[in-house]
Short mmCIF file of C-alpha atoms in Angstrom, two decimals:
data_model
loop_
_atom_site.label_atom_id
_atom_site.label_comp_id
_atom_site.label_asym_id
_atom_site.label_seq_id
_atom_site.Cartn_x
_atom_site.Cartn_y
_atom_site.Cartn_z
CA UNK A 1 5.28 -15.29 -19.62
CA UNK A 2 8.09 -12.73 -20.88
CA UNK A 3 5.92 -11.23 -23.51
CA UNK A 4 3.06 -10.97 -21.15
CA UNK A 5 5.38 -9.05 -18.51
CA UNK A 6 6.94 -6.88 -20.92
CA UNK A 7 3.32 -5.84 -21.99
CA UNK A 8 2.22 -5.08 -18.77
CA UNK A 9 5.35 -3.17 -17.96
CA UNK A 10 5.02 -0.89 -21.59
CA UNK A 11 1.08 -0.59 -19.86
CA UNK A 12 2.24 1.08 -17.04
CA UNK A 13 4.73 3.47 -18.31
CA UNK A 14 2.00 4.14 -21.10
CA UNK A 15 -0.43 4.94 -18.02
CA UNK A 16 2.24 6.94 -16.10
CA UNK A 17 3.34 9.06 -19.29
CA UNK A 18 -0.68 9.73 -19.77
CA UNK A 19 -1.00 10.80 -16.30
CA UNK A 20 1.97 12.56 -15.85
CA UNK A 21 1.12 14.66 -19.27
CA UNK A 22 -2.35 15.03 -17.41
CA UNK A 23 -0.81 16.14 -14.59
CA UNK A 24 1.51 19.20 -16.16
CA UNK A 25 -0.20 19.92 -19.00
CA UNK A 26 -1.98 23.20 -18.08
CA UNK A 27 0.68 24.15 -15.42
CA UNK A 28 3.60 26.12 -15.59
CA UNK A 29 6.48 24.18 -14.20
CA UNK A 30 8.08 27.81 -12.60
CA UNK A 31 5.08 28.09 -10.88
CA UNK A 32 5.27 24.52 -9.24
CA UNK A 33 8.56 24.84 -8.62
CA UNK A 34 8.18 27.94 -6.65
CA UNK A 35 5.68 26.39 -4.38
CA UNK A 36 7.71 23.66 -3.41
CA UNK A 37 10.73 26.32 -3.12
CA UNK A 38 8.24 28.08 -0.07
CA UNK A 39 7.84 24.42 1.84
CA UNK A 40 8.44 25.05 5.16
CA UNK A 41 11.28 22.65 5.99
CA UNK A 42 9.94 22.03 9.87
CA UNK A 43 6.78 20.66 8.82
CA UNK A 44 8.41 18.40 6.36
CA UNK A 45 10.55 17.18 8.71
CA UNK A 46 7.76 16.42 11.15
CA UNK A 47 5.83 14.52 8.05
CA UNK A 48 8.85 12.35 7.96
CA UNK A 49 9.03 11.54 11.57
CA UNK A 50 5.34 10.99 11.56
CA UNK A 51 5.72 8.84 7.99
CA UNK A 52 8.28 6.58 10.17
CA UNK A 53 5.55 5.86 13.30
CA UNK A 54 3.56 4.95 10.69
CA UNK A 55 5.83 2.55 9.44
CA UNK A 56 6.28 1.56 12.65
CA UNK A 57 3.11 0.43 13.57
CA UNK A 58 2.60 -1.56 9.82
CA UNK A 59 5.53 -3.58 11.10
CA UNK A 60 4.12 -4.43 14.44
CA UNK A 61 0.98 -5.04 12.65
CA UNK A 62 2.87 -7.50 9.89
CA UNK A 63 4.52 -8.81 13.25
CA UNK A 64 1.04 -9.92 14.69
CA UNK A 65 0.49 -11.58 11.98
CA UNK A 66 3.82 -13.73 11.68
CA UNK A 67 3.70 -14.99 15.25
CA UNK A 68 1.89 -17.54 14.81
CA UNK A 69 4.48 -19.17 13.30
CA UNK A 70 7.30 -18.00 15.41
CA UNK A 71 6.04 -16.54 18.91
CA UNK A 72 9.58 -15.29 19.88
CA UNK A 73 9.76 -12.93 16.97
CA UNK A 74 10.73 -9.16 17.61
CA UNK A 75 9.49 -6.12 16.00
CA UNK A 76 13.75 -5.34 15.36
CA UNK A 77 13.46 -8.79 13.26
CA UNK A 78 10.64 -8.07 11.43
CA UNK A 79 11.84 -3.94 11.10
CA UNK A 80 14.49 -4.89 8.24
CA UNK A 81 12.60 -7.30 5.73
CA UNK A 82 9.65 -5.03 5.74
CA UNK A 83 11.17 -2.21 4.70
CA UNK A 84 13.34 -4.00 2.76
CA UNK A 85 10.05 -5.45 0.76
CA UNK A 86 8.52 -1.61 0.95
CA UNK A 87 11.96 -0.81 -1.16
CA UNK A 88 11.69 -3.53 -4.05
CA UNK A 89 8.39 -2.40 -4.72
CA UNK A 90 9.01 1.14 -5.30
CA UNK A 91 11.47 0.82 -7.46
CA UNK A 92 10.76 -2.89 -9.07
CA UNK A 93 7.73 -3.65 -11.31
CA UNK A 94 5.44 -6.79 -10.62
CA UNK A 95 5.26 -6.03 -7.03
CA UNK A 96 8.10 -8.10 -6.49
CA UNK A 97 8.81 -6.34 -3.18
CA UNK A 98 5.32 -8.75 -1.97
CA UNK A 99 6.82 -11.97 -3.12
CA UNK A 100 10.08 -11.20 -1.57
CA UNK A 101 8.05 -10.83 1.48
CA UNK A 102 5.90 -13.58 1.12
CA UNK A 103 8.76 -16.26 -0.33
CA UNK A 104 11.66 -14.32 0.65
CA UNK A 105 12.43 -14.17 4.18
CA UNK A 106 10.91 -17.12 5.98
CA UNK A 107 14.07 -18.72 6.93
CA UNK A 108 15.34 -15.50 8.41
CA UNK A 109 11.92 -14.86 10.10
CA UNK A 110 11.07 -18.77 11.15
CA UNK A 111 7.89 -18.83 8.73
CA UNK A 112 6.26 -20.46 6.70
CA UNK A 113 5.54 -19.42 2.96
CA UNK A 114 1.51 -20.13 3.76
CA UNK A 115 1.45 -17.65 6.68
CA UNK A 116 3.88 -15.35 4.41
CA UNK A 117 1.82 -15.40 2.32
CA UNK A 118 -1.32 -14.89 4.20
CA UNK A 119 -0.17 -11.71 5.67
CA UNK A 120 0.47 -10.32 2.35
CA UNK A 121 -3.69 -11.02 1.64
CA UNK A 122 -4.75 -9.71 4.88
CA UNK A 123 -2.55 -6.65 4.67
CA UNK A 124 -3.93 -5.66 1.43
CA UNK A 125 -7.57 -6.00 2.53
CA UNK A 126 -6.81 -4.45 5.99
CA UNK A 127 -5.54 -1.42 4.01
CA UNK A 128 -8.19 -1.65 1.39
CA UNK A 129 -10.83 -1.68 4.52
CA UNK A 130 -9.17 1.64 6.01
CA UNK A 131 -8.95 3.49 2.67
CA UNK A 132 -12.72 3.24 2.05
CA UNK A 133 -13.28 4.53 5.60
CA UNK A 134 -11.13 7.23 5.05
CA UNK A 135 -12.67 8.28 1.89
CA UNK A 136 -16.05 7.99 3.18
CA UNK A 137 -15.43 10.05 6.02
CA UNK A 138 -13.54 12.66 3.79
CA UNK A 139 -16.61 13.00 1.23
CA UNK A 140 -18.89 13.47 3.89
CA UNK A 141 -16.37 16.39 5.84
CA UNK A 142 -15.80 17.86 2.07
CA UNK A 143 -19.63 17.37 0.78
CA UNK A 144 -17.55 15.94 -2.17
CA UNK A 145 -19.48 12.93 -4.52
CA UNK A 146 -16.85 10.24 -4.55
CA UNK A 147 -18.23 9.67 -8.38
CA UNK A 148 -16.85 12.62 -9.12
CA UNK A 149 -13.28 11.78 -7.96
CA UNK A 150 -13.19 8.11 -8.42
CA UNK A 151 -16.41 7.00 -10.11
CA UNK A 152 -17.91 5.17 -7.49
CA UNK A 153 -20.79 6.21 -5.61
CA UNK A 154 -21.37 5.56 -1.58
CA UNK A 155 -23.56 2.77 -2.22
CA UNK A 156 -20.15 1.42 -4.06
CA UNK A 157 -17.91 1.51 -0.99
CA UNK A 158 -20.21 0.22 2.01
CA UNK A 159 -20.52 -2.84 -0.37
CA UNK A 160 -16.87 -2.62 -0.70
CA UNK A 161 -16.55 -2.15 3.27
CA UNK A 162 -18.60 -5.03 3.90
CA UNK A 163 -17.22 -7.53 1.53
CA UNK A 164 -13.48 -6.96 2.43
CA UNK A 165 -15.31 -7.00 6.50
CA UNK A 166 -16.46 -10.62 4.88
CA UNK A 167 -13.19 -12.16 3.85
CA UNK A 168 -11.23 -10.67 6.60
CA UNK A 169 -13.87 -12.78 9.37
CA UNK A 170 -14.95 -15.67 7.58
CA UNK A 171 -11.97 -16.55 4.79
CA UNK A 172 -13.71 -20.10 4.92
CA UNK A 173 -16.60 -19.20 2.53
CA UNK A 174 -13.93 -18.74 0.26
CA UNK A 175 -12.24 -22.37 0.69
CA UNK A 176 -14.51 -23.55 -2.03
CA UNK A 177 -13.58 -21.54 -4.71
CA UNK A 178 -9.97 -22.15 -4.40
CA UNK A 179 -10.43 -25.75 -4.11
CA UNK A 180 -12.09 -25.00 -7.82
CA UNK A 181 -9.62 -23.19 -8.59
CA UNK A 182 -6.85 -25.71 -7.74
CA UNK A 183 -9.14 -28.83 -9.33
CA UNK A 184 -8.71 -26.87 -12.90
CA UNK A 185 -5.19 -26.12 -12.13
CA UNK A 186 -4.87 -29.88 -11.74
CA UNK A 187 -6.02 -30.91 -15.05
CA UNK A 188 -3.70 -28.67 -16.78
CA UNK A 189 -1.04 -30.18 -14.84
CA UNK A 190 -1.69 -32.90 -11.65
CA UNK A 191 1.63 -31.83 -10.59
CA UNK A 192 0.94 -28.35 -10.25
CA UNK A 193 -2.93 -29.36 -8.97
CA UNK A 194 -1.00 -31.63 -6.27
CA UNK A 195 1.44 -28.75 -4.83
CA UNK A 196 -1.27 -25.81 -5.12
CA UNK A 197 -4.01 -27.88 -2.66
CA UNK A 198 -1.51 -28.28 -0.50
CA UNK A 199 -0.56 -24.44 -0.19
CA UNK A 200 -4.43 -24.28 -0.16
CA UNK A 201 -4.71 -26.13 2.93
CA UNK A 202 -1.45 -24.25 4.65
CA UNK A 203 -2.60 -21.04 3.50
CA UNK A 204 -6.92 -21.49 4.83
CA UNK A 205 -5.69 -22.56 8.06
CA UNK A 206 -3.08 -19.03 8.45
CA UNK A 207 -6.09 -17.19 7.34
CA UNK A 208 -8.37 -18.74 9.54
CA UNK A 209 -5.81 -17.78 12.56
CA UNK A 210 -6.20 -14.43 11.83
CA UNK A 211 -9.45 -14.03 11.83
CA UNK A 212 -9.92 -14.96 15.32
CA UNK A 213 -11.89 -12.07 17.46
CA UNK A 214 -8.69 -10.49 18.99
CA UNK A 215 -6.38 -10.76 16.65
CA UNK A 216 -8.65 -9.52 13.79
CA UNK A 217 -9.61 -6.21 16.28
CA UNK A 218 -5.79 -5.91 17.07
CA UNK A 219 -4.78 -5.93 13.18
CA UNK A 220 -7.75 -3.68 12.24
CA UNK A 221 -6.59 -0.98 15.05
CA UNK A 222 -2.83 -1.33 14.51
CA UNK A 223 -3.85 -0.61 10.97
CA UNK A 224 -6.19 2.33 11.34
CA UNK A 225 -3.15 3.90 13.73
CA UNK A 226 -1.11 3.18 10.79
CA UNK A 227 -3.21 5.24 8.33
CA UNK A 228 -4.08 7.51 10.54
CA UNK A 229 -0.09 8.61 10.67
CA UNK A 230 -0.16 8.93 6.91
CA UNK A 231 -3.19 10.95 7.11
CA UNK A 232 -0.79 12.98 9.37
CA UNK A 233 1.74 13.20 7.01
CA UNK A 234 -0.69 14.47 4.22
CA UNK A 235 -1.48 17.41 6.34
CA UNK A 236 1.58 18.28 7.70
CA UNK A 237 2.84 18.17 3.85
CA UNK A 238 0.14 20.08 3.30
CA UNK A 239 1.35 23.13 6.22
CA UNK A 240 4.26 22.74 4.70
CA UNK A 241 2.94 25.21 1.65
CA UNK A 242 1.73 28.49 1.73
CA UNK A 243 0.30 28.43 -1.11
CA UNK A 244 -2.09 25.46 -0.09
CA UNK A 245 -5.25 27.63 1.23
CA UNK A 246 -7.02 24.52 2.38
CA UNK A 247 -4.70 21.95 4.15
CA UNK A 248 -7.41 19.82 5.27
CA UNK A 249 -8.04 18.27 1.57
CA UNK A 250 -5.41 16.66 2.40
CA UNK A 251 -7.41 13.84 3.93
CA UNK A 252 -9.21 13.76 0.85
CA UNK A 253 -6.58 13.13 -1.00
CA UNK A 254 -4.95 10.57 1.32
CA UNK A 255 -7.67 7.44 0.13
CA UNK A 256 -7.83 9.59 -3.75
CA UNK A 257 -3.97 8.69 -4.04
CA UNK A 258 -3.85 5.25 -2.53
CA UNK A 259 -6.82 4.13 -4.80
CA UNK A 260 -5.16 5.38 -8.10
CA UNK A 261 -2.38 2.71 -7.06
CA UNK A 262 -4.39 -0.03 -8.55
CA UNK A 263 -4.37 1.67 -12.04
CA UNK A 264 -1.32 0.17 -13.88
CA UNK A 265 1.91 2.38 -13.38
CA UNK A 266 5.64 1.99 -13.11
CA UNK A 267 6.93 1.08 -9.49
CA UNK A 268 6.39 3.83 -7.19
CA UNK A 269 3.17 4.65 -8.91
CA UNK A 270 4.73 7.83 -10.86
CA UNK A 271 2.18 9.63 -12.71
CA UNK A 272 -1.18 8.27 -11.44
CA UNK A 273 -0.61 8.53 -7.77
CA UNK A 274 0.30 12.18 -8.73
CA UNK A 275 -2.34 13.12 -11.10
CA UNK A 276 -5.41 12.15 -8.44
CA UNK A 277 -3.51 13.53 -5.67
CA UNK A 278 -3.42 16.93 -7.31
CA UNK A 279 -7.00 16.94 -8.45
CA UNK A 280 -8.41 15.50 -4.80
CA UNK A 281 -6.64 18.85 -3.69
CA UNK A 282 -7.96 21.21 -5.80
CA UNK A 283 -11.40 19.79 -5.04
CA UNK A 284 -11.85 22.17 -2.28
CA UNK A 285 -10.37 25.09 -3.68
CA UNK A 286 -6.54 24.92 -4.15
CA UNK A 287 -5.07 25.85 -6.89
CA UNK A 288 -3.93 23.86 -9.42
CA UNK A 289 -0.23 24.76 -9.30
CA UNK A 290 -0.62 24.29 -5.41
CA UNK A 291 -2.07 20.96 -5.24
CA UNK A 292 0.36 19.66 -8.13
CA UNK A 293 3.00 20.81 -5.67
CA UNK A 294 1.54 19.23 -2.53
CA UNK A 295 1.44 16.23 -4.98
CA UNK A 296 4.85 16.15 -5.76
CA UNK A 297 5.82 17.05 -2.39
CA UNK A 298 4.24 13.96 -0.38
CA UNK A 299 4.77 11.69 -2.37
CA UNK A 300 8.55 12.63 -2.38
CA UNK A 301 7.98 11.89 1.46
CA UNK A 302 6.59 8.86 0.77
CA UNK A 303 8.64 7.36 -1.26
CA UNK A 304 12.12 8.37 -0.49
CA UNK A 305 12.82 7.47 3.36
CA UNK A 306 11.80 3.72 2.72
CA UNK A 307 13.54 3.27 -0.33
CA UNK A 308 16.54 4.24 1.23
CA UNK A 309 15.86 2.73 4.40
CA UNK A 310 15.02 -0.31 2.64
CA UNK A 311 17.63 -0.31 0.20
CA UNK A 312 20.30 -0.35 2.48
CA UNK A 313 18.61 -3.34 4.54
CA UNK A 314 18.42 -5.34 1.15
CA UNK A 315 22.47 -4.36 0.60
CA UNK A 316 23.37 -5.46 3.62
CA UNK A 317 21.54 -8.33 3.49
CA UNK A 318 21.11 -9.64 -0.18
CA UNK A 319 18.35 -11.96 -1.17
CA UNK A 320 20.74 -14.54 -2.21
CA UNK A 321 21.57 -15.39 1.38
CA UNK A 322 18.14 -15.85 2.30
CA UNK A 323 16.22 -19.50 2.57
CA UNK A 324 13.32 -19.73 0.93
CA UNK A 325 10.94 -22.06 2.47
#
């Protein structure tokens, strides 16, 4: 398990040093620097206000989620672990800021690992969901073919749409295969089989409580409230530069970056995030310099308020003094 983590760490700094080479090596770094030197502070500072209203309503969305568990919960409680999780990931590889939030505060939050867990799934998928509608809305503003940016074609991401629409309202077609799944886990070890089918169970019944009519709609619109801020905060970062002459590619390159996440990279997606960002931006006409510096710019924004935010939550309250349930 070691030497299988250690190669998929040495993958993603491989990835991120390709990218980032990709990234800078036609541009002059004065030139870059000079662009971000012009970034009007105001509309930075708005991106980060907007960034944290965002934030805010992914909490109140992960909230929703948790209260089936614990009805009394408060956004405040759930406020500190989130960001806390948000932290670990950006600078941790493995995405070990998701199992600290699926296995790491449930004693602190009154949860259950299952419904931990299940938030986790339906978080990804709820984001997945808004990303594709984002891009497909962006391709047809820009006229852009989403081949061209990240080799899929239309056809690609209505299938995408509807499959993720699929799990999100019916996660019992799926029971099946994961009782598969667990009946060869069980021959490799019955101990192992034993404790995964009952995790199964746990975690099929959370999902199934979230796909319920109203609190599927109120997930999907805290989430596409959620996006919509970041959208927000790619265009005000995008204001922020003069030399950006089309701000609104922005919102192209919102769903550009957040897909490049799934290609292997070091935490905080350095290199890859940046290198799709830039070129979604010069898609409608910015220059390269520009969009390397809008790049750099947002994802600065993005990365740096919840780290610390985060990090200081996690200080405060280290993971050793959590119950893990």
């Amino acid at each position: 398990m070691k030497a299988k983590k250690l190669f998929q760490l040495s993958l993603g700094i491989a990835f991120a040093a390709v990218f980032l080479w990709l990234v800078f090596r036609h541009i002059s770094v004065d030139d870059i620097a000079a662009a971000v030197r012009e970034a009007d502070a105001g509309y930075v500072f708005g991106a980060v206000i907007v960034f944290g209203a965002g934030y805010a309503c992914r909490i109140e969305r992960w909230r929703r989620m948790l209260i089936q568990d614990n009805p009394s919960l408060r956004w405040s409680g759930c406020a500190g672990p989130f960001m806390g999780c948000v932290a670990a990931n950006n600078v941790l590889p493995f995405r070990a800021g998701d199992a600290l939030r699926a296995f790491g505060f449930n004693g602190r939050l009154g949860t259950s690992a299952a419904t931990s867990l299940a938030t986790v799934m339906v978080e990804r998928l709820l984001d997945l969901l808004m990303v594709s509608a984002f891009l497909g809305i962006a391709m047809a503003w820009f006229g852009t073919s989403s081949s061209a940016l990240v080799g899929v074609g239309g056809s690609v991401l209505i299938g995408g749409a509807a499959a993720i629409l699929l799990v999100l309202l019916f996660p019992s077609l799926f029971r099946p295969l994961a009782i598969v799944c667990v009946r060869m886990a069980a021959r490799v070890s019955p101990g192992l089989g034993s404790k995964a089918a009952s995790q199964v169970d746990k975690l099929f019944a959370a999902l199934g409580h979230l796909s319920r009519g109203a609190t599927m709609l109120a997930l999907v619109g805290w989430s596409a409230l959620a996006w919509l801020a970041e959208g927000v905060v790619f265009w005000l970062c995008a204001l922020a530069l003069p030399s950006i002459s089309e701000p609104l590619a922005a919102w192209l390159a919102l769903p550009i970056g957040t897909l490049a996440t799934v290609i292997p990279s070091t935490p905080g997606f350095v290199g890859t995030f940046d290198y799709f960002v830039a070129q979604a931006m010069a898609a409608p006409g910015n220059t390269a310099a520009a969009a390397t510096a809008f790049a750099l710019l947002v994802h600065t924004v993005l990365w740096l308020p919840p780290t610390i935010l985060g990090g200081l939550y996690l200080l405060a309250n280290p993971a050793k003094q959590l119950k893990v349930i």
